[in-house]
Amino acid sequence: MKEIVEHIARSLVDNPDAVKVIETETDDAIVLRLYTAPEDVGKVIGKQGRVAKSIRMVLKLATAPDGRKYTLEIE
Amino acid sequence: MRSAEKTAKTVREALDLALAELGIGLEDAEYEILEMPKSGIWGLGSKEARVRVTTEENAARVAIAFLEPVLAKLGAKATCAVEEKEDFFWISYVGENMGRVIGRRGETLNALQYLVNLAVGKNLTKKPRIILDVEGYRQSRTETLAALAKKVANKVKRTGRDVMLEPMSPYERRIIHMTLQEDAFVQTLSQGEEPARRVVITKKRY
């Protein structure tokens, strides 16, 4: 799912090369931390978080092989 | 708009190189011959052909390039159909495992549609809207909403009381407004703020 978040983020920002996603794990979730160029942060969050919410909605469809869910954090 | 400039022995070859780099066919391109090839004598004074190809990005292509990897990753095997309407593109997917992409009341579908419109808007100067459909969901939702609009309109006519519908997306509200705009007895208006904006149907007063 890391690739998908990267793909979506790259399609939305001005500096696609600066997009990076780092995967970390907790007991009940896989956390995807999304990094972008500072001036692009707003683009992946959106007005009232609408973009971030939409990305999370898409992530909700996915489950890791072991049943854990994905969560998205924007850094 | 994207462009590529290529040189080769012949105009045709240079053109093919440029088209290949842009990943498009000749029908989507405009080209300009910057330099005609010259053969020269034994390679002396010869010149290669130089061509510049430009293309206006096609919204549907950008949309599909955005959607395909996402759907594939979600385990959906789908085929896609694109219809170009006056001011929007209707892109619909049908296939295995697609039902869950719709989500509760279409919320996942709406999220994807929102993202695809942003991606298209970012890459194009002209920004046609993309309407994304999966398994005919939007089509049947359109019919359901039109039927609902008529049913509620009848109730309003009978009782004279206003009826407020549940919150809907702008596209869904538009269906309600369009369905009833010719109605002589009721009128519709939208109230509240997104995303809880809802349509109210009221009796026309003379």
XYZ file of C-alpha atoms in Angstrom:
281
model
C 0.000 0.000 0.000
C 3.024 2.190 0.454
C 3.314 2.430 -3.345
C -0.312 3.457 -3.683
C -0.006 6.322 -1.229
C 3.150 7.426 -3.019
C 1.417 7.200 -6.362
C -1.590 9.219 -5.206
C 0.548 11.834 -3.475
C 2.852 12.217 -6.494
C -0.148 12.840 -8.718
C -1.250 15.745 -6.538
C 1.896 17.679 -5.630
C 4.204 20.057 -7.468
C 7.364 18.228 -6.391
C 6.696 14.549 -6.977
C 10.349 13.684 -6.391
C 10.133 14.896 -2.804
C 7.312 12.501 -1.934
C 8.322 9.702 0.382
C 6.373 7.191 2.410
C 7.864 5.352 5.350
C 6.167 2.319 6.744
C 6.255 1.660 10.472
C 4.357 -0.950 12.419
C 2.430 -1.072 15.638
C 0.647 -4.093 17.123
C -2.643 -3.417 15.433
C -1.816 -1.232 12.469
C 0.666 -0.451 9.775
C 1.384 3.240 9.833
C 2.257 4.968 6.586
C 4.045 8.240 7.150
C 3.802 10.514 4.162
C 6.496 13.124 3.625
C 6.309 15.841 0.996
C 8.103 19.067 0.177
C 7.016 21.693 2.749
C 5.069 23.704 0.152
C 3.137 20.600 -0.914
C 1.834 19.568 2.489
C -1.366 21.511 1.924
C -2.002 19.630 -1.304
C -2.070 16.230 0.376
C -4.187 17.511 3.260
C -6.648 19.658 1.347
C -9.297 22.079 2.510
C -10.576 20.842 5.846
C -8.509 17.701 5.375
C -10.586 16.548 2.468
C -7.702 15.102 0.465
C -6.222 13.293 3.473
C -9.660 11.956 4.293
C -10.107 10.661 0.764
C -6.732 8.918 0.789
C -7.630 7.304 4.118
C -10.920 6.174 2.644
C -9.076 4.373 -0.125
C -6.655 2.866 2.407
C -9.597 1.483 4.342
C -10.194 -0.949 1.498
C -6.856 -2.587 2.079
C -5.814 -4.990 4.760
C -2.329 -6.355 5.309
C -1.946 -10.130 4.827
C -2.055 -10.597 8.617
C -5.303 -8.670 8.942
C -3.868 -5.418 10.225
C -5.248 -2.128 8.950
C -3.336 0.732 7.420
C -3.293 4.224 8.837
C -1.965 7.354 7.223
C -0.031 10.121 8.884
C 1.116 13.231 7.154
C 4.372 14.627 8.468
C 0.707 20.371 -22.573
C 3.798 18.238 -23.138
C 6.280 18.227 -25.958
C 9.262 16.309 -27.266
C 11.935 17.184 -29.780
C 13.771 14.483 -31.717
C 16.263 14.175 -34.539
C 16.667 11.249 -36.939
C 17.573 10.491 -40.538
C 14.075 11.056 -41.821
C 11.155 13.170 -40.677
C 9.063 10.056 -40.187
C 11.665 8.443 -37.904
C 12.076 11.588 -35.826
C 8.318 11.818 -35.524
C 8.042 8.200 -34.374
C 10.747 8.728 -31.763
C 8.985 11.774 -30.365
C 5.592 10.059 -30.327
C 7.102 7.068 -28.540
C 8.657 9.301 -25.901
C 5.298 10.949 -25.216
C 3.534 7.618 -25.394
C 0.861 8.873 -27.763
C -0.360 8.244 -31.293
C -0.226 10.677 -34.198
C -3.948 11.396 -33.854
C -3.328 13.056 -30.462
C -0.377 15.112 -31.570
C 0.562 18.265 -33.385
C 3.975 18.473 -34.920
C 6.305 20.934 -36.430
C 9.266 20.158 -38.667
C 12.132 22.246 -37.348
C 14.675 21.049 -39.841
C 14.422 19.045 -43.074
C 17.001 16.324 -43.556
C 19.821 16.851 -46.083
C 21.773 13.950 -47.461
C 25.060 15.733 -48.336
C 27.887 13.947 -50.126
C 29.389 10.896 -48.409
C 28.062 12.131 -45.136
C 29.599 15.560 -45.599
C 27.213 18.422 -44.970
C 24.391 16.014 -44.196
C 21.768 17.045 -41.698
C 19.286 15.046 -39.715
C 15.603 15.843 -39.597
C 14.410 17.602 -36.463
C 10.792 17.479 -35.348
C 8.905 18.892 -32.395
C 5.749 17.123 -31.276
C 3.314 18.656 -28.813
C 0.234 17.178 -27.282
C -2.623 18.455 -25.202
C -2.985 15.848 -22.462
C -6.145 13.909 -22.635
C -8.114 14.003 -19.385
C -9.323 10.442 -19.666
C -5.802 9.170 -20.151
C -4.496 11.051 -17.116
C -7.428 9.758 -15.090
C -6.842 6.163 -16.068
C -3.107 6.400 -15.417
C -4.064 7.585 -11.939
C -6.744 4.973 -11.246
C -5.316 1.804 -12.722
C -2.493 1.233 -10.212
C -4.804 2.003 -7.311
C -7.455 -0.478 -8.419
C -4.858 -3.115 -9.241
C -3.362 -2.808 -5.770
C -6.789 -3.215 -4.213
C -7.132 -6.535 -5.990
C -9.743 -5.374 -8.460
C -9.621 -6.785 -11.954
C -11.621 -4.378 -14.004
C -12.185 -3.208 -17.504
C -12.898 0.398 -18.117
C -15.096 2.313 -20.523
C -14.810 6.023 -21.205
C -17.553 8.232 -22.565
C -16.835 11.814 -23.439
C -19.829 14.042 -22.721
C -20.220 17.769 -23.293
C -18.452 18.997 -20.192
C -17.327 15.849 -18.450
C -15.869 12.404 -18.891
C -17.794 9.438 -17.648
C -15.387 6.664 -16.716
C -16.885 3.384 -15.630
C -15.287 0.218 -14.374
C -16.812 -3.212 -14.344
C -15.115 -6.331 -13.078
C -14.124 -8.672 -10.317
C -13.905 -7.388 -6.784
C -15.211 -3.957 -7.709
C -18.251 -3.863 -5.456
C -16.242 -2.945 -2.400
C -14.661 -0.019 -4.204
C -18.066 1.668 -4.006
C -18.107 1.698 -0.219
C -20.969 2.616 2.044
C -23.347 4.854 0.078
C -20.623 5.337 -2.449
C -18.274 7.116 -0.047
C -15.148 5.300 -1.266
C -16.154 5.843 -4.868
C -16.666 9.528 -4.134
C -13.254 9.731 -2.445
C -11.591 8.188 -5.487
C -13.509 10.460 -7.795
C -12.411 13.489 -5.791
C -8.761 12.416 -5.952
C -8.879 11.648 -9.660
C -10.326 15.077 -10.375
C -7.493 16.705 -8.440
C -4.923 14.657 -10.322
C -6.462 15.589 -13.662
C -6.789 19.244 -12.683
C -3.161 19.364 -11.724
C -1.895 17.966 -15.011
C -4.126 19.751 -17.469
C -4.772 23.318 -18.442
C -8.306 22.513 -19.500
C -10.046 20.756 -16.635
C -13.004 18.669 -17.583
C -14.771 16.937 -14.724
C -14.383 13.225 -14.293
C -17.342 11.218 -13.144
C -16.285 7.837 -11.918
C -18.659 4.919 -11.912
C -18.175 1.377 -10.715
C -20.456 -1.548 -11.525
C -23.153 0.824 -12.710
C -23.526 2.217 -9.189
C -23.909 5.833 -10.210
C -26.290 4.978 -12.991
C -28.636 3.114 -10.672
C -28.165 5.754 -7.968
C -29.254 8.369 -10.518
C -32.434 6.433 -11.197
C -33.074 5.906 -7.484
C -32.625 9.614 -6.766
C -34.902 10.671 -9.617
C -37.587 8.299 -8.334
C -37.102 9.590 -4.787
C -37.390 13.183 -5.977
C -40.709 12.482 -7.669
C -42.089 10.568 -4.718
C -41.185 13.290 -2.234
C -42.489 15.977 -4.592
C -45.870 14.241 -4.610
C -45.897 14.153 -0.850
C -45.083 17.867 -0.690
C -47.912 18.624 -3.128
C -50.336 16.597 -1.044
C -49.416 17.857 2.395
C -48.061 21.303 1.595
C -45.199 20.686 4.002
C -41.526 21.151 3.154
C -39.415 18.017 3.066
C -35.683 18.007 3.667
C -33.721 15.174 2.100
C -30.623 13.525 3.525
C -27.198 15.124 2.900
C -25.905 14.485 -0.620
C -22.942 15.268 -2.803
C -23.243 18.179 -5.269
C -23.721 15.737 -8.142
C -26.532 13.934 -6.346
C -28.240 17.194 -5.376
C -28.068 18.260 -8.980
C -30.008 15.154 -10.001
C -32.799 16.118 -7.582
C -32.876 19.714 -8.839
C -32.890 18.617 -12.482
C -35.625 16.062 -11.958
C -37.967 18.640 -10.446
C -37.037 21.801 -12.304
C -39.960 21.472 -14.706
C -42.426 20.684 -11.957
C -45.160 23.332 -11.781
C -46.010 22.768 -8.125
C -42.777 22.325 -6.208
C -39.381 23.963 -6.104
C -36.071 22.809 -4.750
C -33.219 24.522 -2.976
C -30.073 23.460 -1.176
C -29.408 24.316 2.458
C -26.525 23.915 4.878
C -22.819 23.577 4.370
C -20.805 20.850 2.687
C -20.583 17.988 3.346
C -23.950 18.131 5.099
C -25.656 20.210 2.435
C -29.137 18.915 1.666
C -31.978 19.590 -0.692
C -35.290 20.960 0.541
C -38.411 20.454 -1.557
C -41.136 23.028 -0.997
C -44.489 23.809 -2.534
C -44.467 26.770 -4.893
C -46.533 29.632 -3.515
C -48.260 32.069 -5.822
